[in-house]
Structure formats: structure tokens, C-alpha cells
Amino acid sequence: MEQKHIRVLHMIGSLGIGGAQTLMLSIQRKLNPEKVHIDYIFDRPDGHYFKPETDKLGSRYFYMPTFVGTNLLEVIKAWTRFFKANDEYKIIHAHVYTYASIYLWIAKKFGLKTIIHSHNTSNGPGLKARCKDFLQLPLRYQSDYLYACSLDAGKWLFGDDVESKPNFHLLKNGIDVESFRYSDEKRRAIREKYCIANDDIVFGHVGRFTIPKNHKYLLDVFAEILRHKPNSKLLMLGNGDLYEETIAKGKAMGISDKLIFAGGQSEVAPFYSAMDAFLFPSLFEGLPVSTLEAQANGLACVCSDLISSETVKSSLCCQIPLETSLWVQKSLEAIEKRRTTPDESVYAYDITKAARELEDFYFSILNN
């Protein structure tokens, strides 16, 4: 019998601010609630920034023990109990990779269709990252369906031959393009709130304060920009483990009066209008949503060449190596390219299209 309404279970770790969370909430807003509902499993006790909105969208929540390596039996028992008690779920869509081979194996035993979704291109450096790489290897063979935000992200998690796999799908990171359009009114409001003068040049960045986002380098580049444009400000949105450390670095460099730490924001769109250029020196990424948002606002983006090449969605965006003199040059050029309308190519990444694709896919794998 063909199903007309389903609840899909998403294993996402938490609803804290992050790329996967932002994408899923954007998609959830656009899903037809009469056809698909999204519920979440968490394995971290904190990080519920987006929960007030997912509450309004009708989500349910379930909590699992955090996998730390030594509690394997506890994790297996918890997931087994969950699937025994919640047999209405037929699909699990996973965004947490490290031990996904454990919980997806259990899900398959209970007859669920399994999806693993790659949002990144690296686990970073060090022994811990290598352990994660090893634990993730079975996923490319074990999961029913392999999803990725970009081809680079797909190759990283599923192997270089991923394009030849019939169960591989690209789901482009999307945004609500119209909501990120430039606005003079929003520009004035944000600049007034943060005491930014009309003739100040604002370089912007949106992202969690974590090692991959490379805020330390961002501050180094900005310090050099100030030598050329002393009326510049650096506006940074986000929170994270390195937030306080980054504030301290700015003070030590003597540029704290030029830095604006806006923290986590539920409404990011107005801040792009206040900016004159967007800087994104990440060490690794799948396909950063913030660069799409910036391009939709008409901002020229200077991005690291260490992230997915699919980041470049318009003539407003460039990717360059992490060479400080080059970053300063391109950043200064970017402020001259600022537009008040998006490049038409950005519309290919409208979130409504992504939501419909995913909605149709869920029904196709259940009804076929």
C-alpha cells in the first residue's frame, strides 16, 4: 500500500548552530507537513539552538548516549531498545559519521532504509581524526543510500569512485535565495546597532569558532588589511569552542576595537547586507551554506582553495591558497565588486528545489 505520510528520523547529533543543522532546518521549513515530518535523534546533551523552531514544525526528539569508544555495548543496547519501541520509522537519515556503522547496522536489522549524508571533506589532522576515518570506512558499503552536499564531500566519505555508484545522490546545499537579498534598510539597522560608520568598510565571516573555520588566520589577514584600509571592521557571526580564544587573540594583536563578535544569530540574513566583502579561509568544508548566502546577497567572496571547488557558484566568488599577501589583495578587490543583486546562477541552489527532491526521494524508496 502506498504511503501518503511519513516521519523520517534524522540522526544529527544536536540542534546547535552548524552547517548540517542549518541545511536541515531550511529544508524542513519547505517540506509539505501533510507528507513528511522530520524527527531528530541527538547524542549530545547540549546544543539545542534551533529547537524552538523545530518544535513549531512538529518535530519529536530522542536522546542516545554519546559514543566515546569504551561504551560500545551501552550504545548498541540503547539503539536496539529505541528501534524496538519505535517501529513506525522506516527511514533513518544520518549526519553523524563516526559510529554510524554501528547504529545504521542496528537500523537495518529492524528493516529501516538507511541514508548516510556527507557534509564535509575531512576529519582534520591528528590521531583522533585517523580513528574517525577508520570507523567510517564501512559506511560506503553498508548504507542503502549515499548522500553528499558536493562531489568532493562524496568522494571523501564514500571513495573516489562514488560517481559510479547507483545509490549515490547529490543534494545541493540550498538557501531561500529571496530572503538573503540585499536590503538598504537592513544594512542601516545592523550598522547602527553595532556602531559602524557609513564610511567604514565591513569584511564579514559566518561560521562556528572551531579549528576548521581558521579564525586565527582570518585575524592575521584582517590585521594586514587594516594597514591599507584603516577604516575597516571585521564582523564575525557564530559561536563555538574557540570563541573566547579568538577574542583574546584580537586583544593581543591590538585590533579588538576593529572586531565585532556578533555571536550566534537566529536571523543571519540582515548581517550580509551590512557587509562589503565576505572572507572564508576554512581548512576544509563540504559546501558551506554561508558562502551561498553571501553570494545571494551580492557579496564578493574570497574563499580558501582547501574547500570544495563547488563553493564557487558565481562570478562573485574566488578560491585562493592561504597566502596572506594574496588574501589581502583579493579582499581589497572584493569590496569593489559588491553588488545589490545576486548572480543568477545562485538560484540553482534555492532550498525549495532541494526540499522537493528529498521529499520525493523518501517516498520513492518506500513505495517502490
Short mmCIF file of C-alpha atoms in Angstrom, two decimals:
data_model
loop_
_atom_site.label_atom_id
_atom_site.label_comp_id
_atom_site.label_asym_id
_atom_site.label_seq_id
_atom_site.Cartn_x
_atom_site.Cartn_y
_atom_site.Cartn_z
CA MET A 1 0.00 0.00 0.00
CA GLU A 2 1.39 3.41 -0.98
CA GLN A 3 2.22 5.64 1.98
CA LYS A 4 0.87 9.20 1.95
CA HIS A 5 2.56 10.49 5.13
CA ILE A 6 5.87 9.54 6.74
CA ARG A 7 8.02 10.55 9.69
CA VAL A 8 11.73 10.42 8.86
CA LEU A 9 14.31 10.04 11.60
CA HIS A 10 17.41 12.24 11.37
CA MET A 11 20.50 11.43 13.45
CA ILE A 12 22.15 14.85 13.65
CA GLY A 13 23.99 14.92 16.99
CA SER A 14 22.40 18.15 18.24
CA LEU A 15 20.42 21.15 17.06
CA GLY A 16 23.26 23.55 17.80
CA ILE A 17 24.43 26.02 15.18
CA GLY A 18 26.21 24.17 12.39
CA GLY A 19 26.14 23.61 8.64
CA ALA A 20 24.18 20.34 8.66
CA GLN A 21 21.70 21.73 11.18
CA THR A 22 21.18 24.93 9.19
CA LEU A 23 20.62 22.95 6.00
CA MET A 24 18.14 20.54 7.57
CA LEU A 25 16.13 23.30 9.21
CA SER A 26 15.99 25.18 5.90
CA ILE A 27 14.74 22.03 4.19
CA GLN A 28 12.29 21.24 6.98
CA ARG A 29 10.69 24.67 6.59
CA LYS A 30 9.95 23.89 2.94
CA LEU A 31 8.67 20.31 3.29
CA ASN A 32 4.98 19.65 2.89
CA PRO A 33 3.88 18.89 6.50
CA GLU A 34 1.00 16.79 5.20
CA LYS A 35 3.51 14.44 3.58
CA VAL A 36 6.78 14.45 5.56
CA HIS A 37 7.67 15.14 9.18
CA ILE A 38 11.25 15.27 10.46
CA ASP A 39 12.17 13.88 13.90
CA TYR A 40 15.62 14.00 15.47
CA ILE A 41 17.97 11.79 17.45
CA PHE A 42 20.69 13.51 19.50
CA ASP A 43 23.78 12.10 21.16
CA ARG A 44 24.95 15.33 22.76
CA PRO A 45 23.17 16.72 25.83
CA ASP A 46 23.57 20.36 24.80
CA GLY A 47 23.24 22.31 21.57
CA HIS A 48 19.54 22.97 21.02
CA TYR A 49 19.75 26.41 19.41
CA PHE A 50 17.25 25.58 16.65
CA LYS A 51 14.89 23.58 18.84
CA PRO A 52 12.28 26.36 19.36
CA GLU A 53 11.66 26.43 15.62
CA THR A 54 11.68 22.66 15.12
CA ASP A 55 9.18 22.50 18.00
CA LYS A 56 6.84 24.68 15.93
CA LEU A 57 7.38 22.41 12.95
CA GLY A 58 6.20 19.41 14.97
CA SER A 59 9.45 17.52 15.48
CA ARG A 60 9.93 14.81 18.08
CA TYR A 61 13.25 14.24 19.85
CA PHE A 62 15.10 11.19 21.14
CA TYR A 63 18.37 11.01 23.07
CA MET A 64 21.14 8.45 22.88
CA PRO A 65 24.34 8.06 24.90
CA THR A 66 27.36 9.79 23.41
CA PHE A 67 29.73 7.25 21.86
CA VAL A 68 33.16 7.51 23.49
CA GLY A 69 34.68 4.23 22.34
CA THR A 70 34.55 2.45 25.69
CA ASN A 71 30.74 2.35 25.88
CA LEU A 72 30.07 0.31 22.74
CA LEU A 73 27.75 -2.16 24.49
CA GLU A 74 25.75 0.65 26.08
CA VAL A 75 25.29 2.34 22.70
CA ILE A 76 24.21 -0.90 20.99
CA LYS A 77 21.66 -1.62 23.73
CA ALA A 78 20.26 1.92 23.62
CA TRP A 79 19.77 1.91 19.85
CA THR A 80 18.28 -1.59 19.92
CA ARG A 81 15.77 -0.54 22.59
CA PHE A 82 14.89 2.52 20.56
CA PHE A 83 14.04 0.65 17.35
CA LYS A 84 12.07 -1.97 19.25
CA ALA A 85 9.95 0.78 20.84
CA ASN A 86 9.57 2.95 17.72
CA ASP A 87 8.65 0.71 14.82
CA GLU A 88 6.84 3.48 12.93
CA TYR A 89 10.14 4.70 11.47
CA LYS A 90 11.05 3.25 8.09
CA ILE A 91 13.88 5.63 7.15
CA ILE A 92 16.89 6.91 9.09
CA HIS A 93 18.89 9.77 7.57
CA ALA A 94 22.27 10.06 9.32
CA HIS A 95 24.54 13.10 9.51
CA VAL A 96 26.87 11.77 12.24
CA TYR A 97 29.56 9.56 10.72
CA THR A 98 31.99 8.43 13.41
CA TYR A 99 29.99 5.49 14.71
CA ALA A 100 27.24 5.44 12.10
CA SER A 101 28.33 1.94 11.08
CA ILE A 102 27.06 0.79 14.49
CA TYR A 103 23.65 2.43 14.64
CA LEU A 104 22.91 2.02 10.92
CA TRP A 105 23.69 -1.70 11.24
CA ILE A 106 21.09 -1.91 14.03
CA ALA A 107 18.60 0.13 11.99
CA LYS A 108 18.95 -2.27 9.06
CA LYS A 109 18.29 -5.22 11.37
CA PHE A 110 14.93 -3.60 12.13
CA GLY A 111 14.17 -3.11 8.45
CA LEU A 112 14.82 0.63 8.09
CA LYS A 113 16.12 2.19 4.89
CA THR A 114 19.44 3.83 5.73
CA ILE A 115 20.90 7.08 4.36
CA ILE A 116 24.31 8.50 5.29
CA HIS A 117 24.87 12.15 4.35
CA SER A 118 28.35 13.66 3.90
CA HIS A 119 28.67 17.37 4.68
CA ASN A 120 32.46 17.61 4.89
CA THR A 121 35.75 16.82 3.16
CA SER A 122 37.98 15.94 6.14
CA ASN A 123 38.06 14.97 9.79
CA GLY A 124 41.07 17.20 10.28
CA PRO A 125 44.59 16.31 11.47
CA GLY A 126 45.78 14.08 14.30
CA LEU A 127 45.27 10.58 15.67
CA LYS A 128 41.65 11.16 16.66
CA ALA A 129 40.82 12.13 13.08
CA ARG A 130 42.55 9.00 11.73
CA CYS A 131 40.47 6.86 14.10
CA LYS A 132 37.32 8.51 12.73
CA ASP A 133 38.49 7.82 9.17
CA PHE A 134 38.86 4.13 10.02
CA LEU A 135 35.46 3.87 11.73
CA GLN A 136 33.75 5.49 8.76
CA LEU A 137 35.10 3.11 6.11
CA PRO A 138 32.21 0.57 6.31
CA LEU A 139 29.61 3.24 5.53
CA ARG A 140 30.25 3.25 1.78
CA TYR A 141 29.34 -0.46 1.65
CA GLN A 142 26.80 -0.64 4.44
CA SER A 143 24.34 2.21 3.81
CA ASP A 144 21.45 1.78 1.42
CA TYR A 145 21.87 5.30 0.06
CA LEU A 146 24.84 7.67 -0.01
CA TYR A 147 24.15 11.40 0.04
CA ALA A 148 26.56 14.34 -0.17
CA CYS A 149 26.38 18.11 -0.41
CA SER A 150 29.11 18.15 -3.07
CA LEU A 151 31.09 15.70 -5.17
CA ASP A 152 34.21 16.39 -3.09
CA ALA A 153 32.29 15.57 0.09
CA GLY A 154 31.01 12.38 -1.53
CA LYS A 155 34.49 11.24 -2.58
CA TRP A 156 35.87 11.91 0.89
CA LEU A 157 33.38 9.71 2.75
CA PHE A 158 32.45 7.15 0.09
CA GLY A 159 35.54 6.79 -2.11
CA ASP A 160 36.86 8.27 -5.35
CA ASP A 161 34.59 6.00 -7.42
CA VAL A 162 31.43 7.35 -5.79
CA GLU A 163 30.05 8.78 -9.05
CA SER A 164 29.77 5.28 -10.46
CA LYS A 165 27.67 4.02 -7.54
CA PRO A 166 23.96 3.80 -8.38
CA ASN A 167 22.96 4.56 -4.78
CA PHE A 168 24.87 7.87 -4.68
CA HIS A 169 22.93 11.15 -4.73
CA LEU A 170 23.94 14.81 -4.60
CA LEU A 171 21.70 17.07 -2.56
CA LYS A 172 22.90 20.61 -3.12
CA ASN A 173 23.16 22.78 -0.04
CA GLY A 174 20.36 25.24 -0.66
CA ILE A 175 19.11 28.53 0.72
CA ASP A 176 15.97 30.62 0.46
CA VAL A 177 17.54 32.96 -2.09
CA GLU A 178 14.94 35.71 -1.81
CA SER A 179 15.36 36.02 1.96
CA PHE A 180 19.07 36.82 1.50
CA ARG A 181 18.60 39.63 -1.00
CA TYR A 182 20.40 42.88 -0.23
CA SER A 183 18.42 45.48 1.74
CA ASP A 184 19.38 49.13 2.40
CA GLU A 185 17.08 49.12 5.42
CA LYS A 186 18.76 46.06 6.95
CA ARG A 187 22.20 47.49 6.18
CA ARG A 188 21.39 50.67 8.11
CA ALA A 189 19.82 48.79 11.02
CA ILE A 190 22.76 46.43 11.58
CA ARG A 191 25.35 49.17 11.16
CA GLU A 192 23.55 51.39 13.65
CA LYS A 193 23.24 48.55 16.16
CA TYR A 194 26.97 47.79 16.07
CA CYS A 195 28.13 51.42 15.78
CA ILE A 196 29.53 51.04 12.27
CA ALA A 197 30.06 54.37 10.49
CA ASN A 198 28.71 54.95 6.99
CA ASP A 199 32.20 55.14 5.53
CA ASP A 200 33.50 52.04 7.36
CA ILE A 201 34.37 49.03 5.22
CA VAL A 202 32.97 45.82 6.69
CA PHE A 203 34.56 42.45 5.99
CA GLY A 204 32.37 39.60 7.16
CA HIS A 205 32.53 35.96 8.18
CA VAL A 206 29.84 33.50 9.32
CA GLY A 207 30.83 30.21 10.93
CA ARG A 208 31.43 28.33 14.16
CA PHE A 209 34.56 29.22 16.09
CA THR A 210 36.33 25.91 15.57
CA ILE A 211 39.69 24.88 14.10
CA PRO A 212 38.41 24.14 10.55
CA LYS A 213 36.99 27.67 10.17
CA ASN A 214 40.50 29.10 10.63
CA HIS A 215 39.66 32.29 12.56
CA LYS A 216 43.28 32.68 13.65
CA TYR A 217 44.33 33.14 10.04
CA LEU A 218 41.32 35.37 9.36
CA LEU A 219 42.51 37.80 12.05
CA ASP A 220 46.05 37.73 10.65
CA VAL A 221 44.74 38.67 7.20
CA PHE A 222 42.49 41.37 8.59
CA ALA A 223 45.36 42.94 10.53
CA GLU A 224 47.18 43.36 7.21
CA ILE A 225 44.04 44.75 5.55
CA LEU A 226 43.96 47.46 8.21
CA ARG A 227 47.34 48.71 7.00
CA HIS A 228 45.70 49.54 3.67
CA LYS A 229 42.18 50.39 4.87
CA PRO A 230 42.28 51.63 8.49
CA ASN A 231 38.54 52.36 8.38
CA SER A 232 37.77 48.63 8.15
CA LYS A 233 35.82 46.42 10.56
CA LEU A 234 35.63 42.63 10.74
CA LEU A 235 32.12 41.38 11.55
CA MET A 236 32.01 37.75 12.70
CA LEU A 237 28.89 35.68 13.41
CA GLY A 238 28.90 32.38 15.25
CA ASN A 239 29.92 30.74 18.50
CA GLY A 240 31.98 27.70 19.41
CA ASP A 241 34.89 26.35 21.42
CA LEU A 242 37.40 28.92 20.15
CA TYR A 243 35.17 31.99 20.59
CA GLU A 244 36.87 33.35 23.71
CA GLU A 245 40.32 32.42 22.39
CA THR A 246 39.67 34.42 19.22
CA ILE A 247 38.55 37.44 21.24
CA ALA A 248 41.76 37.16 23.28
CA LYS A 249 43.88 36.97 20.11
CA GLY A 250 42.27 40.14 18.78
CA LYS A 251 43.12 41.97 22.02
CA ALA A 252 46.72 40.69 21.94
CA MET A 253 47.06 41.94 18.36
CA GLY A 254 45.76 45.38 19.35
CA ILE A 255 42.86 45.30 16.89
CA SER A 256 39.94 44.47 19.19
CA ASP A 257 38.32 47.86 18.51
CA LYS A 258 38.08 46.82 14.86
CA LEU A 259 36.47 43.44 15.57
CA ILE A 260 32.76 42.82 16.01
CA PHE A 261 31.77 39.50 17.59
CA ALA A 262 28.03 39.20 16.97
CA GLY A 263 27.71 35.65 18.37
CA GLY A 264 25.17 33.11 17.18
CA GLN A 265 22.19 34.64 15.38
CA SER A 266 18.86 33.05 14.54
CA GLU A 267 18.42 35.60 11.72
CA VAL A 268 21.66 35.80 9.76
CA ALA A 269 20.32 37.37 6.55
CA PRO A 270 20.32 41.05 7.68
CA PHE A 271 24.01 40.89 8.57
CA TYR A 272 25.11 40.15 4.99
CA SER A 273 23.60 43.45 3.84
CA ALA A 274 25.80 45.26 6.37
CA MET A 275 28.97 43.73 4.87
CA ASP A 276 31.09 44.88 1.92
CA ALA A 277 33.02 41.63 1.32
CA PHE A 278 32.94 38.07 2.66
CA LEU A 279 36.06 36.16 3.78
CA PHE A 280 36.09 32.38 4.24
CA PRO A 281 39.55 30.84 4.89
CA SER A 282 38.36 27.39 6.04
CA LEU A 283 40.78 24.47 6.15
CA PHE A 284 38.13 22.00 4.94
CA GLU A 285 34.40 22.09 4.12
CA GLY A 286 31.81 20.17 2.16
CA LEU A 287 29.86 23.04 0.63
CA PRO A 288 29.47 25.96 3.09
CA VAL A 289 25.96 27.38 3.16
CA SER A 290 27.22 30.78 4.31
CA THR A 291 29.08 31.33 1.02
CA LEU A 292 25.83 30.71 -0.89
CA GLU A 293 24.02 33.15 1.38
CA ALA A 294 26.71 35.78 0.85
CA GLN A 295 26.61 35.39 -2.95
CA ALA A 296 22.81 35.64 -2.88
CA ASN A 297 23.25 38.99 -1.11
CA GLY A 298 25.62 40.24 -3.80
CA LEU A 299 28.81 39.97 -1.76
CA ALA A 300 32.11 39.10 -3.38
CA CYS A 301 33.59 36.11 -1.53
CA VAL A 302 37.24 35.25 -1.02
CA CYS A 303 37.50 31.55 -0.10
CA SER A 304 40.25 29.08 0.68
CA ASP A 305 41.23 26.66 -2.08
CA LEU A 306 41.22 23.89 0.53
CA ILE A 307 37.43 23.65 0.47
CA SER A 308 35.21 22.16 -2.22
CA SER A 309 35.62 23.76 -5.65
CA GLU A 310 31.82 23.63 -5.90
CA THR A 311 31.76 26.58 -3.49
CA VAL A 312 32.20 28.92 -6.46
CA LYS A 313 28.64 29.45 -7.65
CA SER A 314 29.01 32.81 -9.34
CA SER A 315 31.50 35.33 -10.69
CA LEU A 316 31.42 36.94 -7.25
CA CYS A 317 33.37 34.10 -5.65
CA CYS A 318 37.05 33.15 -5.92
CA GLN A 319 39.22 30.49 -4.28
CA ILE A 320 42.87 31.13 -3.49
CA PRO A 321 45.66 29.50 -1.43
CA LEU A 322 46.28 30.60 2.14
CA GLU A 323 48.97 33.16 1.27
CA THR A 324 48.46 36.30 3.33
CA SER A 325 49.60 38.86 0.73
CA LEU A 326 47.27 37.29 -1.86
CA TRP A 327 44.39 37.27 0.61
CA VAL A 328 44.89 40.95 1.34
CA GLN A 329 44.96 41.76 -2.37
CA LYS A 330 41.83 39.76 -3.20
CA SER A 331 39.99 41.06 -0.13
CA LEU A 332 40.61 44.66 -1.18
CA GLU A 333 39.46 43.83 -4.71
CA ALA A 334 36.31 42.19 -3.32
CA ILE A 335 34.97 45.40 -1.79
CA GLU A 336 34.93 46.96 -5.27
CA LYS A 337 32.76 44.12 -6.62
CA ARG A 338 29.94 44.42 -4.09
CA ARG A 339 26.50 44.24 -5.75
CA THR A 340 22.95 44.72 -4.54
CA THR A 341 21.59 41.86 -6.67
CA PRO A 342 22.64 38.18 -6.70
CA ASP A 343 24.25 36.38 -9.59
CA GLU A 344 21.53 34.43 -11.42
CA SER A 345 23.48 31.17 -11.01
CA VAL A 346 22.74 31.19 -7.27
CA TYR A 347 19.08 30.42 -8.00
CA ALA A 348 20.08 26.86 -8.89
CA TYR A 349 20.58 26.39 -5.15
CA ASP A 350 17.17 27.51 -3.99
CA ILE A 351 16.17 25.46 -0.94
CA THR A 352 12.63 24.80 -2.20
CA LYS A 353 14.06 22.68 -5.01
CA ALA A 354 16.25 20.69 -2.59
CA ALA A 355 13.29 20.10 -0.26
CA ARG A 356 11.11 18.76 -3.07
CA GLU A 357 13.90 16.46 -4.28
CA LEU A 358 14.35 15.00 -0.81
CA GLU A 359 10.63 14.67 -0.22
CA ASP A 360 10.19 12.77 -3.49
CA PHE A 361 13.18 10.58 -2.71
CA TYR A 362 11.82 9.50 0.67
CA PHE A 363 8.57 8.35 -0.90
CA SER A 364 10.31 6.65 -3.82
CA ILE A 365 12.39 4.38 -1.59
CA LEU A 366 9.36 3.38 0.48
CA ASN A 367 6.83 2.90 -2.29
CA ASN A 368 9.00 1.09 -4.83
#
